[in-house]
Short mmCIF file of C-alpha atoms in Angstrom, two decimals:
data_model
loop_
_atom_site.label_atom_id
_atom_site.label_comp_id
_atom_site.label_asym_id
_atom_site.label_seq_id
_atom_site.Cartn_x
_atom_site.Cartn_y
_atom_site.Cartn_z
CA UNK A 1097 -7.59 -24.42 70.63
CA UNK A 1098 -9.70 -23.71 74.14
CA UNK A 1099 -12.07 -21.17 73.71
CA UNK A 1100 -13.76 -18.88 76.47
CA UNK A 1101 -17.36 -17.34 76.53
CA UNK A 1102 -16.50 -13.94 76.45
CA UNK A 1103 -19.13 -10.85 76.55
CA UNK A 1104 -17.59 -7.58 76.11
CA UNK A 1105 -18.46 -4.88 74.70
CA UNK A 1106 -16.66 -1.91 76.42
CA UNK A 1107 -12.84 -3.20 77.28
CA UNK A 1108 -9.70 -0.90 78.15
CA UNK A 1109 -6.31 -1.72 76.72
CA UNK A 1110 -3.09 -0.91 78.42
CA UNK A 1111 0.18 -0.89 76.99
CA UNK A 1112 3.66 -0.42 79.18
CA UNK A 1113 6.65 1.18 78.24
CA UNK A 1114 8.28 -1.92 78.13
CA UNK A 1115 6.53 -2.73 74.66
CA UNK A 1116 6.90 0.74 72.75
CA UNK A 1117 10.13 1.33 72.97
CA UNK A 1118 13.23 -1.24 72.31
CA UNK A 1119 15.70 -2.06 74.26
CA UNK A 1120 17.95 0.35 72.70
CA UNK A 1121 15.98 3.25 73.51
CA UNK A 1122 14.24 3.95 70.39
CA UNK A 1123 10.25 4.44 69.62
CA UNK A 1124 9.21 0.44 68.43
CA UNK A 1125 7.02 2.19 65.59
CA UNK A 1126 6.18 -1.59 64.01
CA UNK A 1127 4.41 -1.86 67.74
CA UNK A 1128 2.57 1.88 67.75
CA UNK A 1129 1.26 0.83 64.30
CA UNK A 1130 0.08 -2.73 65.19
CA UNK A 1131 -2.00 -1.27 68.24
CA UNK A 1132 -3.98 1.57 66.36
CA UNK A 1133 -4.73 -0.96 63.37
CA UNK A 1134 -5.89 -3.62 66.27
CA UNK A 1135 -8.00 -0.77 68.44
CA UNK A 1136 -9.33 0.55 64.97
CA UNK A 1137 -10.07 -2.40 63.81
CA UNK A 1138 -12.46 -3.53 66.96
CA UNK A 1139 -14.04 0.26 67.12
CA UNK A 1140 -15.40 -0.45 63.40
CA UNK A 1141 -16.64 -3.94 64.70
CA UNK A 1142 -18.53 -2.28 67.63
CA UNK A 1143 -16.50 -2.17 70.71
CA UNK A 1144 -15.71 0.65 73.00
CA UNK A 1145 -11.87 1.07 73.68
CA UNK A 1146 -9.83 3.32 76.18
CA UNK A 1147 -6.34 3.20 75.91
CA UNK A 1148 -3.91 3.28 78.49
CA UNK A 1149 -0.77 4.30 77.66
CA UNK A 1150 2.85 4.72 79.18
CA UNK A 1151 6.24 6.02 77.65
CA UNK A 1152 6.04 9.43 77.60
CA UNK A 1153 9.24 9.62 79.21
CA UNK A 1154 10.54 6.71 77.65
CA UNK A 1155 9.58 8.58 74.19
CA UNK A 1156 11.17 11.76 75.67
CA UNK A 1157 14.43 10.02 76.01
CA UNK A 1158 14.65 8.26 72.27
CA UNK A 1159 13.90 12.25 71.47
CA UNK A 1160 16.92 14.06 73.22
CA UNK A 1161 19.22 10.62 73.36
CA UNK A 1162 19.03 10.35 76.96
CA UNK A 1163 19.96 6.77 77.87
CA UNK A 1164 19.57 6.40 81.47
CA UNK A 1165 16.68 7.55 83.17
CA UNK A 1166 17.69 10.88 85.33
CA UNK A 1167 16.81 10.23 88.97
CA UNK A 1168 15.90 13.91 89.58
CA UNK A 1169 12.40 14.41 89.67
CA UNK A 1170 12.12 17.62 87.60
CA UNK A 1171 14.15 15.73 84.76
CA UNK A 1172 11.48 12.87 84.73
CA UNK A 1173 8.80 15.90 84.26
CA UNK A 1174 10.49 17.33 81.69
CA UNK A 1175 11.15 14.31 79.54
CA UNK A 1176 7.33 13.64 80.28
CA UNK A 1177 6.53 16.52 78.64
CA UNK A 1178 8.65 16.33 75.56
CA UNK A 1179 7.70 12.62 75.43
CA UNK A 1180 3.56 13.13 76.19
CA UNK A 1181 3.43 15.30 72.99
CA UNK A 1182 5.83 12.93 70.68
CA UNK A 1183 4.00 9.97 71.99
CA UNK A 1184 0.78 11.54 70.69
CA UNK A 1185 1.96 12.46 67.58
CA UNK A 1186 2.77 9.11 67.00
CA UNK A 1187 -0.84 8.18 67.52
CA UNK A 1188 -2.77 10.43 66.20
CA UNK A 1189 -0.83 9.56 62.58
CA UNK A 1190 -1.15 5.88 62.65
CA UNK A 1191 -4.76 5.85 64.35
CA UNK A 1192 -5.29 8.41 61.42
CA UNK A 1193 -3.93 5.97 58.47
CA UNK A 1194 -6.94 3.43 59.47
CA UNK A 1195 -9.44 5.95 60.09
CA UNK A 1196 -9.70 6.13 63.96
CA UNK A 1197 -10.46 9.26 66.04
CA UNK A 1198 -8.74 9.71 68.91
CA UNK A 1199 -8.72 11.80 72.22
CA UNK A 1200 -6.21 12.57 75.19
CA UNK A 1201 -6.68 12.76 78.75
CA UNK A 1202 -3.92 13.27 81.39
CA UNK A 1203 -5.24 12.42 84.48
CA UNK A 1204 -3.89 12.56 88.04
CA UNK A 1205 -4.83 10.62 91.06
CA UNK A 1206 -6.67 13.58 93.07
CA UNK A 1207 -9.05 13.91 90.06
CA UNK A 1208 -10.68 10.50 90.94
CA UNK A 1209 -10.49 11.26 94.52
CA UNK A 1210 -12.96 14.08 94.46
CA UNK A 1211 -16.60 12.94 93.47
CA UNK A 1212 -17.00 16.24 91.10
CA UNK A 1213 -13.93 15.80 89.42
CA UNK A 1214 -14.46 12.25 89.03
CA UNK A 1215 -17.64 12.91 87.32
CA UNK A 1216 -16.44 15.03 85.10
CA UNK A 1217 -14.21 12.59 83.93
CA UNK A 1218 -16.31 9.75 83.21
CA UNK A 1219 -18.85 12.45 81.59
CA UNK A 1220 -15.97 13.17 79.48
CA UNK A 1221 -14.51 9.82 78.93
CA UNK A 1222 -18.38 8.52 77.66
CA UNK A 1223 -19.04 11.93 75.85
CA UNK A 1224 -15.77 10.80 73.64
CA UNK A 1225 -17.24 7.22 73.13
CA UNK A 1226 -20.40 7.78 71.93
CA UNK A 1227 -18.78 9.64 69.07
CA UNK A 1228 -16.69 6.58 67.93
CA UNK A 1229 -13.93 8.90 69.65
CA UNK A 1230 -11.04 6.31 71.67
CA UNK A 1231 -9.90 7.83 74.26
CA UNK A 1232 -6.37 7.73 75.06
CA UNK A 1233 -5.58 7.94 78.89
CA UNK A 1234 -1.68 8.65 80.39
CA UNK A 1235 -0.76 9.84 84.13
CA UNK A 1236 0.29 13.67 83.56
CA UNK A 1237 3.89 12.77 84.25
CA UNK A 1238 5.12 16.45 84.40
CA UNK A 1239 2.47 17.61 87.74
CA UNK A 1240 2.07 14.27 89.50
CA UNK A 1241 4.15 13.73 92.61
CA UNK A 1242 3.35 12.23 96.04
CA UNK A 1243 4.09 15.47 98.62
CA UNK A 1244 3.22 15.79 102.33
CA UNK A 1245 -1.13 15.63 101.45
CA UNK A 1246 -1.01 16.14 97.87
CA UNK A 1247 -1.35 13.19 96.37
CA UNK A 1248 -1.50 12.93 92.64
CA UNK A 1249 0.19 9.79 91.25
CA UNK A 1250 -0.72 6.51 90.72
CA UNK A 1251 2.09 5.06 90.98
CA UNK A 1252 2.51 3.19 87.89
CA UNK A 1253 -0.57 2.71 85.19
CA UNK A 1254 -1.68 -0.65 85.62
CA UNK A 1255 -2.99 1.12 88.77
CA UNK A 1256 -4.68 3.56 86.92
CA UNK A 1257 -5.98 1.37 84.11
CA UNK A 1258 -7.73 -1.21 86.22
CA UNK A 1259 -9.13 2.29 87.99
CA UNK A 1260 -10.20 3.98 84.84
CA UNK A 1261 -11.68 0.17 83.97
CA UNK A 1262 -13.39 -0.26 87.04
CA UNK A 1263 -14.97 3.51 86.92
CA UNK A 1264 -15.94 3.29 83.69
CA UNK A 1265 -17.64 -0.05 83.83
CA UNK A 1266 -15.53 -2.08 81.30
CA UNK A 1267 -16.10 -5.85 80.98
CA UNK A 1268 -12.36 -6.61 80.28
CA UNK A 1269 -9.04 -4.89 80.81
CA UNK A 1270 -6.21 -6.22 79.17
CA UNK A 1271 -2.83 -5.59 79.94
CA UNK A 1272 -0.15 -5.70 77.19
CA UNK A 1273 3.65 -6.56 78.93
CA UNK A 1274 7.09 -7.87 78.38
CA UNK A 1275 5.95 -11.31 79.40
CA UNK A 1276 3.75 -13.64 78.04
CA UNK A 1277 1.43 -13.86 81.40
CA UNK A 1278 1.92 -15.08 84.90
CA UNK A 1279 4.28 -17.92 85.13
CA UNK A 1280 4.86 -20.31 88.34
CA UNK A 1281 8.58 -18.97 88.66
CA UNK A 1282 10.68 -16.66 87.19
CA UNK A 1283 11.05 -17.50 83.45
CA UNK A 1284 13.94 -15.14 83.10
CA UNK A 1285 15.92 -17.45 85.38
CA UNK A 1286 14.41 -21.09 85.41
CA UNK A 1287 14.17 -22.98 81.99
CA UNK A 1288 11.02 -25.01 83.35
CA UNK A 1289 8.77 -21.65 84.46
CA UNK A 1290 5.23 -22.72 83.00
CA UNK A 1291 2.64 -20.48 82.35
CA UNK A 1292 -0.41 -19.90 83.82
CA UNK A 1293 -3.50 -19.51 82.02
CA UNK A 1294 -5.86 -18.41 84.70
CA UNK A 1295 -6.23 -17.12 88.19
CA UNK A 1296 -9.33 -17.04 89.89
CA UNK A 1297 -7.56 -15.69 92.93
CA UNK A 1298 -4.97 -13.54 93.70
CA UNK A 1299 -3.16 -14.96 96.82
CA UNK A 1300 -0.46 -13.21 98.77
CA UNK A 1301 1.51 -16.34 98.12
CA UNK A 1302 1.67 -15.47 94.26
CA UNK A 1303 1.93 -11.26 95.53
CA UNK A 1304 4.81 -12.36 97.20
CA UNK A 1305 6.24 -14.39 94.39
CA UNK A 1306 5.86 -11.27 92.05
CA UNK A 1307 9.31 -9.40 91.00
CA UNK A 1308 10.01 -5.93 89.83
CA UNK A 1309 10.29 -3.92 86.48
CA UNK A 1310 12.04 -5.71 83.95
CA UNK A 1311 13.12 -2.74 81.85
CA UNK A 1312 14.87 0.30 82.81
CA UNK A 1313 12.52 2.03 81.15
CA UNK A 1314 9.04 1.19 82.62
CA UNK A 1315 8.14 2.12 86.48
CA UNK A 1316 5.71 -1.29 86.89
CA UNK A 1317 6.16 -4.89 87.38
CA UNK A 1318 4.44 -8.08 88.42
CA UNK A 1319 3.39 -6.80 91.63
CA UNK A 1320 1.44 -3.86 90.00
CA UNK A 1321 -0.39 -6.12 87.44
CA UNK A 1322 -1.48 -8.37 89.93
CA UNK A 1323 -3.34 -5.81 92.24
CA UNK A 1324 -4.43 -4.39 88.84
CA UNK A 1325 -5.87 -7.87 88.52
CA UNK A 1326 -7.39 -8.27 91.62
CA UNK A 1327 -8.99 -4.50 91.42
CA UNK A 1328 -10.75 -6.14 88.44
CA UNK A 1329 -11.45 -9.10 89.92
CA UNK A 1330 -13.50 -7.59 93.09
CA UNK A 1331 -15.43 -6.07 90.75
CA UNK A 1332 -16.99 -9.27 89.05
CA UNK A 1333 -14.60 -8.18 85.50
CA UNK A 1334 -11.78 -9.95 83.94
CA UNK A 1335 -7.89 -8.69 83.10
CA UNK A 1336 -5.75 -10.54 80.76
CA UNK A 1337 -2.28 -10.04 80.83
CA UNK A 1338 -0.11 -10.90 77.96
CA UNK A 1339 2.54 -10.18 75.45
CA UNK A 1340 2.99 -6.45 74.04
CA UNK A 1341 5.43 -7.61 71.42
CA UNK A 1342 2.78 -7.66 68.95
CA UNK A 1343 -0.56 -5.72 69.66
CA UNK A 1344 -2.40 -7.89 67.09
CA UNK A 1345 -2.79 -10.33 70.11
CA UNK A 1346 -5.91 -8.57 71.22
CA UNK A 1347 -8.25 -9.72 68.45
CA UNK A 1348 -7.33 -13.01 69.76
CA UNK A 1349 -8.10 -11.93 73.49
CA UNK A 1350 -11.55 -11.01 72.49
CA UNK A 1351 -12.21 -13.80 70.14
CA UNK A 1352 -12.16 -15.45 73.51
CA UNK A 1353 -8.49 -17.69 72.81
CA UNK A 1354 -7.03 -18.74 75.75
CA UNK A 1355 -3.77 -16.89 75.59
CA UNK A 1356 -1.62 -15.17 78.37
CA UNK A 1357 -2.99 -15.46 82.11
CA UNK A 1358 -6.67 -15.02 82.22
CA UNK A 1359 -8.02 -13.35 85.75
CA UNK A 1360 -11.45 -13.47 87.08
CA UNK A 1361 -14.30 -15.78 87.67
CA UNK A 1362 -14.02 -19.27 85.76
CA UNK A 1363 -15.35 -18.33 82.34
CA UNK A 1364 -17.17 -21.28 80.16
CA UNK A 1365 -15.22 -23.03 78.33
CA UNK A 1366 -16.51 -23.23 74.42
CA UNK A 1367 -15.89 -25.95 71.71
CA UNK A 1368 -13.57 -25.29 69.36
CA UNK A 1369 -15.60 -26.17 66.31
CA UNK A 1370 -18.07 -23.75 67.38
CA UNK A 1371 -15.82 -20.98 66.22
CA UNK A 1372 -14.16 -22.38 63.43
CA UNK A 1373 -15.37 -20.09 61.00
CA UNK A 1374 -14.63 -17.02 62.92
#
């Protein structure tokens, strides 16, 4: 197995919609359980975690049996808000079964386009982390809309995790999908699509390649992971994305494994043996 030097010691996780809740609408618990053991487990080892989280409307639809996602924009916002507290519920007991403390932020764009407000936050963010607190960031689904000068969303949050990674100084961000990592073609359609383990570069050749949102569920895609990449990459940091199915994949993300598609700089590759007995 090819190993990579990694140095981290402050790393934001984000997880998509896509990966908590199953194709048939329901809340994957095995998932929500796998992430707060993994997150727990590396906050007793040391590390500083924020976690960015979608599915608040996705977890507002399992809860009312809504099974297509209502186009009207006051529906969304109220499925957010049934969803947002659900959603962290579901948290706060399974971070609370391995003895993690947890936090909540809802956070829209304007507050990190105002210097004071932006402050604030990453007072706030840091306050929670030097108490062994995670903090667990979501867009507040139910206030943020883009109208006439008032803009508020992101968009999707792989924008807003590689923002809240950037601001906050985080080493790695690591983004938790449907798909196993960047692959030349579409593996969904071609039977030969290969992974690619690292990109040093994100071209508007592979922009352009990038599809849409896989689920009906989830508001990202390709096309939002790679400028998440690439927000990471300007700022000398690495983003991993990879699979969401299970969380536990994380420890082997930081262990420095070479799995998913690895962006940033060229990292040094370390000897196997080295780390056997890790």
């Amino acid at each position: 197995m090819v190993k990579r030097m990694l140095h981290c010691k402050r790393l934001v996780v984000k997880i998509g919609t896509s990966s908590l809740i199953h194709q048939n609408g329901k809340v994957n618990l095995q998932t929500i359980d796998r992430l707060a053991y993994t997150l727990a487990a590396l906050t007793n080892q040391g590390y500083e975690l924020v976690l960015v989280t979608s599915g608040a409307i996705g977890v507002g639809m399992a809860k009312l049996g809504v099974t297509v996602r209502p186009a009207e924009i006051a529906q969304q916002q109220a499925l957010a808000a049934i969803g947002q507290s659900e959603l962290m519920t579901l948290y706060t007991q399974r971070f609370s079964d391995y003895g993690a403390k947890i936090g909540q932020l809802l956070l829209t764009h304007d507050v990190f386009d105002y210097p004071q407000t932006r402050q604030h936050v990453l007072d706030t963010i840091d306050a929670l982390l030097k108490r062994q607190v995670m903090p667990i960031i979501n867009e507040n689904d139910s206030v943020a809309v883009d109208e006439l000068d008032h803009r508020t969303t992101f968009g999707d949050n792989d924008q807003l995790s590689a923002l809240v990674a950037k601001q906050i100084g985080a080493d790695l961000l690591v983004v938790l999908s449907d798909i196993d990592g960047l692959y030349d073609r579409d593996p969904n359609r071609h039977a030969n699509a290969a992974l690619i383990p690292a990109i040093t570069h994100v071209s508007a050749k592979v922009l352009a390649g990038a599809g849409g949102s896989s689920t009906r569920f989830g508001t990202g895609g390709m096309v939002t992971k790679l400028k998440a990449a690439q927000v990471m990459m300007r700022a000398g940091k690495h983003m991993v994305l990879t699979s969401g199915r299970d969380p536990r994949i994380i420890l082997r993300v930081v262990a420095g494994e070479s799995v998913g598609t690895w962006f940033g700089a060229e990292l040094e590759p370390v000897p196997s043996e080295i780390h056997a007995t890790n």
